Amino acid sequence: MIDMDRIPESIAVIMDGNGRWAKKRFLPRVAGHNAGMLAMKEIIKTASTIGVKHLTVYAFSTENWKRTEEEVSGIFKLLVKYVDSELDELHKNNVRVRILGDYSIIPKAAKNSIEKSLATTAENTGLQFNIALNYGSRAEIVRAVNRINEDIRGGKLEADTEVTEELLSRYLYTGDENGNIPDPDLIIRTSGEERLSNFLLWQSAYSEFAFTDVLWPDFTPEEFKRLIEVYQNRDRRFGGRK
Ligand code: IPE
Ligand code: IPE
Ligand code: MG
């Protein structure tokens, strides 16, 4: 049983295994992504119900452009379909949508859907649902450094500004522009892979990791809660002593 008094405030999920799920069923990869969307819907509901404050999902990485045009366009079409069918429900549940990553260059229809979901949910105060879209952590850190540099040159920051961890954090996608999302307490990755794949490199400094062999489309609220329980049995020391 999970301890409802110690629900992690910030959870990040690397939703992996859609392609393998489809392959096992002799289906096209896009069918796996569709099934993955359905799994995601359930996890948002569960996170919201148990009182998670921030749920951050890795939806599309800066490296995922390497995939076929068919798969990439299929993923963005599904995103449009997802927003069209779910935005009302998300809004009704007081969920606030945020985006991490440069979504200016994604296909037009997907960009419009994203902008609509950001505007519609902007005032919501419940679960913050952060979608990492065209996100890569190295690109994020480089962008932060360049933005600090620009603000120094433009006079928004003092010329002799000392760059600190706190300042750099504020210039990341998880920083000021998205209301300063707390570092993930727990990072989940499905499908048996045990790597970050360029996700939240800076923010994961003291995150707990939980891996499961379950493929993302098969991931259930029960498995989600099981991993939270695993997290609750960890001993977080942050370099200190008990
Ligand atoms: C994760 O599933 C979704 C995205 C990366 C968009 P994959 O598509 O990576 O599935 P596998 O790893 O090939 O099974
Ligand atoms: C990470 O999964 C990206 C997302 C889940 C969106 P990938 O499937 O792209 O990662 P690798 O290639 O296995 O490292
Ligand atoms: Mg994968």
PDB file of C-alpha atoms and ligand atoms in Angstrom:
ATOM      1  CA  MET A   1       0.000   0.000   0.000  1.00  0.00           C
ATOM      2  CA  ILE A   2       1.231   3.470  -0.763  1.00  0.00           C
ATOM      3  CA  ASP A   3       1.523   6.022   1.996  1.00  0.00           C
ATOM      4  CA  MET A   4      -0.841   8.815   0.991  1.00  0.00           C
ATOM      5  CA  ASP A   5       0.997  11.233   3.263  1.00  0.00           C
ATOM      6  CA  ARG A   6       4.244  10.810   1.331  1.00  0.00           C
ATOM      7  CA  ILE A   7       3.215  11.057  -2.306  1.00  0.00           C
ATOM      8  CA  PRO A   8       6.128  12.359  -4.402  1.00  0.00           C
ATOM      9  CA  GLU A   9       5.470  15.954  -5.387  1.00  0.00           C
ATOM     10  CA  SER A  10       7.161  15.718  -8.777  1.00  0.00           C
ATOM     11  CA  ILE A  11       7.223  12.594 -10.960  1.00  0.00           C
ATOM     12  CA  ALA A  12       8.775  12.276 -14.413  1.00  0.00           C
ATOM     13  CA  VAL A  13       8.079   9.422 -16.802  1.00  0.00           C
ATOM     14  CA  ILE A  14      10.010   8.170 -19.813  1.00  0.00           C
ATOM     15  CA  MET A  15       7.178   6.508 -21.696  1.00  0.00           C
ATOM     16  CA  ASP A  16       9.082   3.871 -23.648  1.00  0.00           C
ATOM     17  CA  GLY A  17       8.178   0.691 -25.497  1.00  0.00           C
ATOM     18  CA  ASN A  18       5.357   1.737 -27.816  1.00  0.00           C
ATOM     19  CA  GLY A  19       7.150   0.378 -30.878  1.00  0.00           C
ATOM     20  CA  ARG A  20       7.868  -3.001 -29.282  1.00  0.00           C
ATOM     21  CA  TRP A  21       4.283  -3.248 -28.067  1.00  0.00           C
ATOM     22  CA  ALA A  22       3.071  -2.774 -31.657  1.00  0.00           C
ATOM     23  CA  LYS A  23       5.658  -5.162 -33.086  1.00  0.00           C
ATOM     24  CA  LYS A  24       4.532  -7.960 -30.764  1.00  0.00           C
ATOM     25  CA  ARG A  25       1.055  -7.552 -32.239  1.00  0.00           C
ATOM     26  CA  PHE A  26       2.197  -7.219 -35.866  1.00  0.00           C
ATOM     27  CA  LEU A  27       0.812  -3.667 -35.877  1.00  0.00           C
ATOM     28  CA  PRO A  28       2.376  -0.484 -37.282  1.00  0.00           C
ATOM     29  CA  ARG A  29       4.447   1.530 -34.787  1.00  0.00           C
ATOM     30  CA  VAL A  30       1.884   4.321 -34.797  1.00  0.00           C
ATOM     31  CA  ALA A  31      -0.662   1.887 -33.329  1.00  0.00           C
ATOM     32  CA  GLY A  32       1.738   1.522 -30.419  1.00  0.00           C
ATOM     33  CA  HIS A  33       1.860   5.277 -29.965  1.00  0.00           C
ATOM     34  CA  ASN A  34      -1.927   5.384 -30.002  1.00  0.00           C
ATOM     35  CA  ALA A  35      -2.090   2.723 -27.303  1.00  0.00           C
ATOM     36  CA  GLY A  36       0.528   4.716 -25.406  1.00  0.00           C
ATOM     37  CA  MET A  37      -1.732   7.787 -25.415  1.00  0.00           C
ATOM     38  CA  LEU A  38      -4.480   5.737 -23.799  1.00  0.00           C
ATOM     39  CA  ALA A  39      -2.097   4.583 -21.070  1.00  0.00           C
ATOM     40  CA  MET A  40      -1.016   8.176 -20.507  1.00  0.00           C
ATOM     41  CA  LYS A  41      -4.601   9.310 -20.008  1.00  0.00           C
ATOM     42  CA  GLU A  42      -5.037   6.847 -17.148  1.00  0.00           C
ATOM     43  CA  ILE A  43      -1.784   7.865 -15.486  1.00  0.00           C
ATOM     44  CA  ILE A  44      -2.740  11.553 -15.580  1.00  0.00           C
ATOM     45  CA  LYS A  45      -6.015  10.685 -13.849  1.00  0.00           C
ATOM     46  CA  THR A  46      -4.260   8.610 -11.210  1.00  0.00           C
ATOM     47  CA  ALA A  47      -1.562  11.212 -10.570  1.00  0.00           C
ATOM     48  CA  SER A  48      -4.226  13.855 -10.169  1.00  0.00           C
ATOM     49  CA  THR A  49      -6.325  11.703  -7.815  1.00  0.00           C
ATOM     50  CA  ILE A  50      -3.494  10.741  -5.483  1.00  0.00           C
ATOM     51  CA  GLY A  51      -2.238  14.324  -5.253  1.00  0.00           C
ATOM     52  CA  VAL A  52       0.927  14.426  -7.351  1.00  0.00           C
ATOM     53  CA  LYS A  53       1.640  18.101  -8.049  1.00  0.00           C
ATOM     54  CA  HIS A  54       3.833  17.751 -11.148  1.00  0.00           C
ATOM     55  CA  LEU A  55       3.732  14.981 -13.738  1.00  0.00           C
ATOM     56  CA  THR A  56       6.337  15.410 -16.461  1.00  0.00           C
ATOM     57  CA  VAL A  57       6.254  13.057 -19.439  1.00  0.00           C
ATOM     58  CA  TYR A  58       8.819  12.552 -22.171  1.00  0.00           C
ATOM     59  CA  ALA A  59       6.723  12.584 -25.329  1.00  0.00           C
ATOM     60  CA  PHE A  60       9.206  13.396 -28.093  1.00  0.00           C
ATOM     61  CA  SER A  61      12.949  13.935 -27.866  1.00  0.00           C
ATOM     62  CA  THR A  62      15.247  16.096 -29.967  1.00  0.00           C
ATOM     63  CA  GLU A  63      16.677  12.802 -31.231  1.00  0.00           C
ATOM     64  CA  ASN A  64      13.309  11.308 -32.231  1.00  0.00           C
ATOM     65  CA  TRP A  65      13.415  13.282 -35.514  1.00  0.00           C
ATOM     66  CA  LYS A  66      15.752  10.509 -36.696  1.00  0.00           C
ATOM     67  CA  ARG A  67      12.726   8.229 -37.115  1.00  0.00           C
ATOM     68  CA  THR A  68      10.845   7.808 -40.389  1.00  0.00           C
ATOM     69  CA  GLU A  69       8.688  10.649 -41.637  1.00  0.00           C
ATOM     70  CA  GLU A  70       5.703   8.327 -41.335  1.00  0.00           C
ATOM     71  CA  GLU A  71       6.289   7.659 -37.655  1.00  0.00           C
ATOM     72  CA  VAL A  72       7.095  11.279 -36.771  1.00  0.00           C
ATOM     73  CA  SER A  73       4.049  12.697 -38.540  1.00  0.00           C
ATOM     74  CA  GLY A  74       1.938   9.914 -37.015  1.00  0.00           C
ATOM     75  CA  ILE A  75       3.063  10.919 -33.525  1.00  0.00           C
ATOM     76  CA  PHE A  76       2.154  14.572 -34.077  1.00  0.00           C
ATOM     77  CA  LYS A  77      -1.211  13.639 -35.597  1.00  0.00           C
ATOM     78  CA  LEU A  78      -1.936  11.601 -32.481  1.00  0.00           C
ATOM     79  CA  LEU A  79      -1.037  14.586 -30.360  1.00  0.00           C
ATOM     80  CA  VAL A  80      -3.668  16.656 -32.157  1.00  0.00           C
ATOM     81  CA  LYS A  81      -6.190  13.853 -31.721  1.00  0.00           C
ATOM     82  CA  TYR A  82      -5.333  13.588 -28.037  1.00  0.00           C
ATOM     83  CA  VAL A  83      -5.745  17.317 -27.368  1.00  0.00           C
ATOM     84  CA  ASP A  84      -9.017  17.442 -29.326  1.00  0.00           C
ATOM     85  CA  SER A  85     -10.512  14.593 -27.343  1.00  0.00           C
ATOM     86  CA  GLU A  86      -9.025  15.287 -23.908  1.00  0.00           C
ATOM     87  CA  LEU A  87      -8.665  19.023 -23.438  1.00  0.00           C
ATOM     88  CA  ASP A  88     -12.161  19.518 -21.984  1.00  0.00           C
ATOM     89  CA  GLU A  89     -11.622  16.693 -19.527  1.00  0.00           C
ATOM     90  CA  LEU A  90      -8.192  17.991 -18.469  1.00  0.00           C
ATOM     91  CA  HIS A  91      -9.635  21.459 -17.989  1.00  0.00           C
ATOM     92  CA  LYS A  92     -12.592  20.114 -16.011  1.00  0.00           C
ATOM     93  CA  ASN A  93     -10.143  18.317 -13.737  1.00  0.00           C
ATOM     94  CA  ASN A  94      -8.243  21.568 -13.114  1.00  0.00           C
ATOM     95  CA  VAL A  95      -5.100  20.227 -14.836  1.00  0.00           C
ATOM     96  CA  ARG A  96      -2.615  22.773 -16.107  1.00  0.00           C
ATOM     97  CA  VAL A  97      -0.658  21.867 -19.237  1.00  0.00           C
ATOM     98  CA  ARG A  98       2.908  23.097 -19.752  1.00  0.00           C
ATOM     99  CA  ILE A  99       5.444  22.324 -22.459  1.00  0.00           C
ATOM    100  CA  LEU A 100       9.169  21.713 -22.070  1.00  0.00           C
ATOM    101  CA  GLY A 101      11.081  21.987 -25.317  1.00  0.00           C
ATOM    102  CA  ASP A 102      11.050  23.957 -28.531  1.00  0.00           C
ATOM    103  CA  TYR A 103       7.612  23.324 -29.972  1.00  0.00           C
ATOM    104  CA  SER A 104       7.907  26.207 -32.442  1.00  0.00           C
ATOM    105  CA  ILE A 105       9.177  23.800 -35.093  1.00  0.00           C
ATOM    106  CA  ILE A 106       6.674  20.971 -34.769  1.00  0.00           C
ATOM    107  CA  PRO A 107       3.965  20.557 -37.447  1.00  0.00           C
ATOM    108  CA  LYS A 108       1.509  23.447 -37.562  1.00  0.00           C
ATOM    109  CA  ALA A 109      -1.613  21.533 -36.484  1.00  0.00           C
ATOM    110  CA  ALA A 110       0.191  20.105 -33.446  1.00  0.00           C
ATOM    111  CA  LYS A 111       1.552  23.522 -32.558  1.00  0.00           C
ATOM    112  CA  ASN A 112      -1.950  25.003 -32.703  1.00  0.00           C
ATOM    113  CA  SER A 113      -3.305  22.248 -30.458  1.00  0.00           C
ATOM    114  CA  ILE A 114      -0.522  22.812 -27.971  1.00  0.00           C
ATOM    115  CA  GLU A 115      -1.131  26.545 -27.884  1.00  0.00           C
ATOM    116  CA  LYS A 116      -4.822  25.968 -27.353  1.00  0.00           C
ATOM    117  CA  SER A 117      -4.195  23.593 -24.458  1.00  0.00           C
ATOM    118  CA  LEU A 118      -1.761  26.041 -22.829  1.00  0.00           C
ATOM    119  CA  ALA A 119      -4.209  28.936 -23.106  1.00  0.00           C
ATOM    120  CA  THR A 120      -7.248  26.944 -21.971  1.00  0.00           C
ATOM    121  CA  THR A 121      -5.597  25.567 -18.847  1.00  0.00           C
ATOM    122  CA  ALA A 122      -3.421  28.567 -17.943  1.00  0.00           C
ATOM    123  CA  GLU A 123      -5.376  29.434 -14.793  1.00  0.00           C
ATOM    124  CA  ASN A 124      -5.816  25.881 -13.507  1.00  0.00           C
ATOM    125  CA  THR A 125      -4.396  25.049 -10.098  1.00  0.00           C
ATOM    126  CA  GLY A 126      -4.550  21.253  -9.922  1.00  0.00           C
ATOM    127  CA  LEU A 127      -2.048  18.774 -11.318  1.00  0.00           C
ATOM    128  CA  GLN A 128       0.574  20.407 -13.516  1.00  0.00           C
ATOM    129  CA  PHE A 129       1.046  18.170 -16.538  1.00  0.00           C
ATOM    130  CA  ASN A 130       4.336  18.947 -18.244  1.00  0.00           C
ATOM    131  CA  ILE A 131       4.900  17.520 -21.703  1.00  0.00           C
ATOM    132  CA  ALA A 132       8.505  17.308 -22.906  1.00  0.00           C
ATOM    133  CA  LEU A 133       8.117  17.818 -26.635  1.00  0.00           C
ATOM    134  CA  ASN A 134      11.064  18.228 -28.967  1.00  0.00           C
ATOM    135  CA  TYR A 135      12.942  18.215 -25.683  1.00  0.00           C
ATOM    136  CA  GLY A 136      16.603  17.395 -25.151  1.00  0.00           C
ATOM    137  CA  SER A 137      18.402  18.152 -21.948  1.00  0.00           C
ATOM    138  CA  ARG A 138      21.737  19.133 -23.508  1.00  0.00           C
ATOM    139  CA  ALA A 139      19.948  21.550 -25.852  1.00  0.00           C
ATOM    140  CA  GLU A 140      18.085  22.869 -22.811  1.00  0.00           C
ATOM    141  CA  ILE A 141      21.277  23.590 -20.875  1.00  0.00           C
ATOM    142  CA  VAL A 142      22.977  25.220 -23.876  1.00  0.00           C
ATOM    143  CA  ARG A 143      19.876  27.342 -24.460  1.00  0.00           C
ATOM    144  CA  ALA A 144      19.900  28.425 -20.813  1.00  0.00           C
ATOM    145  CA  VAL A 145      23.522  29.562 -21.069  1.00  0.00           C
ATOM    146  CA  ASN A 146      22.780  31.494 -24.267  1.00  0.00           C
ATOM    147  CA  ARG A 147      19.704  33.111 -22.745  1.00  0.00           C
ATOM    148  CA  ILE A 148      21.684  34.234 -19.705  1.00  0.00           C
ATOM    149  CA  ASN A 149      24.279  35.682 -22.045  1.00  0.00           C
ATOM    150  CA  GLU A 150      21.566  37.522 -24.004  1.00  0.00           C
ATOM    151  CA  ASP A 151      20.062  38.934 -20.833  1.00  0.00           C
ATOM    152  CA  ILE A 152      23.454  40.182 -19.713  1.00  0.00           C
ATOM    153  CA  ARG A 153      24.072  41.831 -23.078  1.00  0.00           C
ATOM    154  CA  GLY A 154      20.520  43.207 -23.187  1.00  0.00           C
ATOM    155  CA  GLY A 155      20.812  44.659 -19.701  1.00  0.00           C
ATOM    156  CA  LYS A 156      18.159  42.447 -18.063  1.00  0.00           C
ATOM    157  CA  LEU A 157      20.911  41.018 -15.873  1.00  0.00           C
ATOM    158  CA  GLU A 158      23.808  43.014 -14.381  1.00  0.00           C
ATOM    159  CA  ALA A 159      26.986  42.940 -16.468  1.00  0.00           C
ATOM    160  CA  ASP A 160      28.907  41.302 -13.602  1.00  0.00           C
ATOM    161  CA  THR A 161      26.254  38.665 -12.860  1.00  0.00           C
ATOM    162  CA  GLU A 162      27.731  35.550 -11.350  1.00  0.00           C
ATOM    163  CA  VAL A 163      26.146  32.418 -12.776  1.00  0.00           C
ATOM    164  CA  THR A 164      24.947  30.226  -9.928  1.00  0.00           C
ATOM    165  CA  GLU A 165      23.095  26.895  -9.874  1.00  0.00           C
ATOM    166  CA  GLU A 166      19.983  28.800  -8.903  1.00  0.00           C
ATOM    167  CA  LEU A 167      20.280  31.227 -11.818  1.00  0.00           C
ATOM    168  CA  LEU A 168      20.971  28.510 -14.382  1.00  0.00           C
ATOM    169  CA  SER A 169      17.980  26.515 -13.087  1.00  0.00           C
ATOM    170  CA  ARG A 170      15.710  29.470 -13.676  1.00  0.00           C
ATOM    171  CA  TYR A 171      16.727  29.620 -17.338  1.00  0.00           C
ATOM    172  CA  LEU A 172      15.960  25.974 -18.078  1.00  0.00           C
ATOM    173  CA  TYR A 173      12.607  24.896 -19.544  1.00  0.00           C
ATOM    174  CA  THR A 174      11.715  23.780 -16.030  1.00  0.00           C
ATOM    175  CA  GLY A 175      12.525  27.254 -14.716  1.00  0.00           C
ATOM    176  CA  ASP A 176      10.756  30.613 -14.637  1.00  0.00           C
ATOM    177  CA  GLU A 177       8.960  30.200 -17.962  1.00  0.00           C
ATOM    178  CA  ASN A 178       7.109  27.172 -16.605  1.00  0.00           C
ATOM    179  CA  GLY A 179       6.632  28.267 -13.016  1.00  0.00           C
ATOM    180  CA  ASN A 180       9.770  26.518 -11.695  1.00  0.00           C
ATOM    181  CA  ILE A 181       8.898  22.843 -11.761  1.00  0.00           C
ATOM    182  CA  PRO A 182      10.474  21.074  -8.775  1.00  0.00           C
ATOM    183  CA  ASP A 183      13.192  18.539  -9.613  1.00  0.00           C
ATOM    184  CA  PRO A 184      11.642  15.101 -10.060  1.00  0.00           C
ATOM    185  CA  ASP A 185      11.559  13.082  -6.859  1.00  0.00           C
ATOM    186  CA  LEU A 186      10.992   9.968  -8.935  1.00  0.00           C
ATOM    187  CA  ILE A 187      11.825   9.153 -12.561  1.00  0.00           C
ATOM    188  CA  ILE A 188      10.074   6.139 -14.041  1.00  0.00           C
ATOM    189  CA  ARG A 189      11.175   4.427 -17.247  1.00  0.00           C
ATOM    190  CA  THR A 190       9.196   1.622 -18.801  1.00  0.00           C
ATOM    191  CA  SER A 191      10.157  -1.126 -21.278  1.00  0.00           C
ATOM    192  CA  GLY A 192      13.243  -2.388 -19.471  1.00  0.00           C
ATOM    193  CA  GLU A 193      15.627   0.300 -20.755  1.00  0.00           C
ATOM    194  CA  GLU A 194      17.709   1.866 -18.002  1.00  0.00           C
ATOM    195  CA  ARG A 195      18.986   5.181 -19.314  1.00  0.00           C
ATOM    196  CA  LEU A 196      17.983   8.829 -19.401  1.00  0.00           C
ATOM    197  CA  SER A 197      18.164   9.349 -23.189  1.00  0.00           C
ATOM    198  CA  ASN A 198      18.829  13.088 -22.759  1.00  0.00           C
ATOM    199  CA  PHE A 199      15.954  13.673 -20.308  1.00  0.00           C
ATOM    200  CA  LEU A 200      16.249  16.090 -17.360  1.00  0.00           C
ATOM    201  CA  LEU A 201      20.016  15.660 -16.927  1.00  0.00           C
ATOM    202  CA  TRP A 202      20.366  18.679 -14.651  1.00  0.00           C
ATOM    203  CA  GLN A 203      17.115  18.167 -12.765  1.00  0.00           C
ATOM    204  CA  SER A 204      17.705  14.470 -12.009  1.00  0.00           C
ATOM    205  CA  ALA A 205      20.801  15.043  -9.845  1.00  0.00           C
ATOM    206  CA  TYR A 206      19.063  13.549  -6.786  1.00  0.00           C
ATOM    207  CA  SER A 207      16.058  11.812  -8.328  1.00  0.00           C
ATOM    208  CA  GLU A 208      15.187   8.251  -7.457  1.00  0.00           C
ATOM    209  CA  PHE A 209      14.874   5.944 -10.466  1.00  0.00           C
ATOM    210  CA  ALA A 210      12.347   3.176 -10.909  1.00  0.00           C
ATOM    211  CA  PHE A 211      12.512   0.886 -13.909  1.00  0.00           C
ATOM    212  CA  THR A 212       9.930  -1.605 -15.043  1.00  0.00           C
ATOM    213  CA  ASP A 213       9.888  -4.117 -17.887  1.00  0.00           C
ATOM    214  CA  VAL A 214       6.272  -3.259 -18.680  1.00  0.00           C
ATOM    215  CA  LEU A 215       5.925  -1.646 -22.125  1.00  0.00           C
ATOM    216  CA  TRP A 216       4.372   1.799 -21.937  1.00  0.00           C
ATOM    217  CA  PRO A 217       0.987   0.897 -23.543  1.00  0.00           C
ATOM    218  CA  ASP A 218       0.617  -1.854 -20.898  1.00  0.00           C
ATOM    219  CA  PHE A 219       1.479   0.477 -18.015  1.00  0.00           C
ATOM    220  CA  THR A 220      -1.425   0.651 -15.562  1.00  0.00           C
ATOM    221  CA  PRO A 221      -2.365   2.790 -12.553  1.00  0.00           C
ATOM    222  CA  GLU A 222      -1.572  -0.294 -10.411  1.00  0.00           C
ATOM    223  CA  GLU A 223       1.985  -0.491 -11.774  1.00  0.00           C
ATOM    224  CA  PHE A 224       2.337   3.260 -11.295  1.00  0.00           C
ATOM    225  CA  LYS A 225       1.309   2.931  -7.657  1.00  0.00           C
ATOM    226  CA  ARG A 226       3.636  -0.026  -7.189  1.00  0.00           C
ATOM    227  CA  LEU A 227       6.571   2.104  -8.367  1.00  0.00           C
ATOM    228  CA  ILE A 228       5.546   4.900  -6.012  1.00  0.00           C
ATOM    229  CA  GLU A 229       5.643   2.332  -3.230  1.00  0.00           C
ATOM    230  CA  VAL A 230       9.148   1.303  -4.342  1.00  0.00           C
ATOM    231  CA  TYR A 231      10.087   4.981  -4.165  1.00  0.00           C
ATOM    232  CA  GLN A 232       8.635   5.302  -0.679  1.00  0.00           C
ATOM    233  CA  ASN A 233      10.924   2.530   0.502  1.00  0.00           C
ATOM    234  CA  ARG A 234      14.044   4.316  -0.702  1.00  0.00           C
ATOM    235  CA  ASP A 235      16.345   6.177   1.634  1.00  0.00           C
ATOM    236  CA  ARG A 236      17.105   9.603   0.197  1.00  0.00           C
ATOM    237  CA  ARG A 237      20.215  11.080   1.736  1.00  0.00           C
ATOM    238  CA  PHE A 238      21.215  13.891  -0.652  1.00  0.00           C
ATOM    239  CA  GLY A 239      24.831  13.332   0.284  1.00  0.00           C
ATOM    240  CA  GLY A 240      24.155  13.764   3.972  1.00  0.00           C
ATOM    241  CA  ARG A 241      23.639  11.301   6.796  1.00  0.00           C
ATOM    242  CA  LYS A 242      20.543  10.194   8.615  1.00  0.00           C
TER     243      LYS A 242
HETATM  244  C1  IPE B   1       8.385   5.655 -26.869  1.00  0.00           C
HETATM  245  O1  IPE B   1       8.220   4.441 -27.525  1.00  0.00           O
HETATM  246  C2  IPE B   1       7.672   6.785 -27.566  1.00  0.00           C
HETATM  247  C3  IPE B   1       8.565   7.709 -28.288  1.00  0.00           C
HETATM  248  C4  IPE B   1       9.856   7.700 -28.270  1.00  0.00           C
HETATM  249  C5  IPE B   1       7.914   8.742 -29.093  1.00  0.00           C
HETATM  250  P1  IPE B   1       9.220   3.971 -28.662  1.00  0.00           P
HETATM  251  O2  IPE B   1       8.662   4.400 -29.968  1.00  0.00           O
HETATM  252  O3  IPE B   1      10.599   4.434 -28.381  1.00  0.00           O
HETATM  253  O4  IPE B   1       9.123   2.395 -28.530  1.00  0.00           O
HETATM  254  P2  IPE B   1      10.288   1.343 -28.691  1.00  0.00           P
HETATM  255  O5  IPE B   1      11.399   1.753 -27.774  1.00  0.00           O
HETATM  256  O6  IPE B   1      10.719   1.385 -30.121  1.00  0.00           O
HETATM  257  O7  IPE B   1       9.673   0.046 -28.305  1.00  0.00           O
HETATM  258  C1  IPE B   2      13.207   8.307 -25.108  1.00  0.00           C
HETATM  259  O1  IPE B   2      12.931   7.096 -25.719  1.00  0.00           O
HETATM  260  C2  IPE B   2      12.315   9.382 -25.659  1.00  0.00           C
HETATM  261  C3  IPE B   2      10.896   9.265 -25.334  1.00  0.00           C
HETATM  262  C4  IPE B   2      10.348   8.357 -24.596  1.00  0.00           C
HETATM  263  C5  IPE B   2      10.069  10.290 -25.916  1.00  0.00           C
HETATM  264  P1  IPE B   2      13.737   6.575 -26.995  1.00  0.00           P
HETATM  265  O2  IPE B   2      13.143   5.273 -27.343  1.00  0.00           O
HETATM  266  O3  IPE B   2      13.779   7.632 -28.032  1.00  0.00           O
HETATM  267  O4  IPE B   2      15.208   6.414 -26.395  1.00  0.00           O
HETATM  268  P2  IPE B   2      16.410   5.470 -26.857  1.00  0.00           P
HETATM  269  O5  IPE B   2      16.661   5.754 -28.297  1.00  0.00           O
HETATM  270  O6  IPE B   2      15.958   4.072 -26.628  1.00  0.00           O
HETATM  271  O7  IPE B   2      17.538   5.842 -25.951  1.00  0.00           O
HETATM  272 MG    MG B   3      12.122   3.616 -27.355  1.00  0.00          MG
END
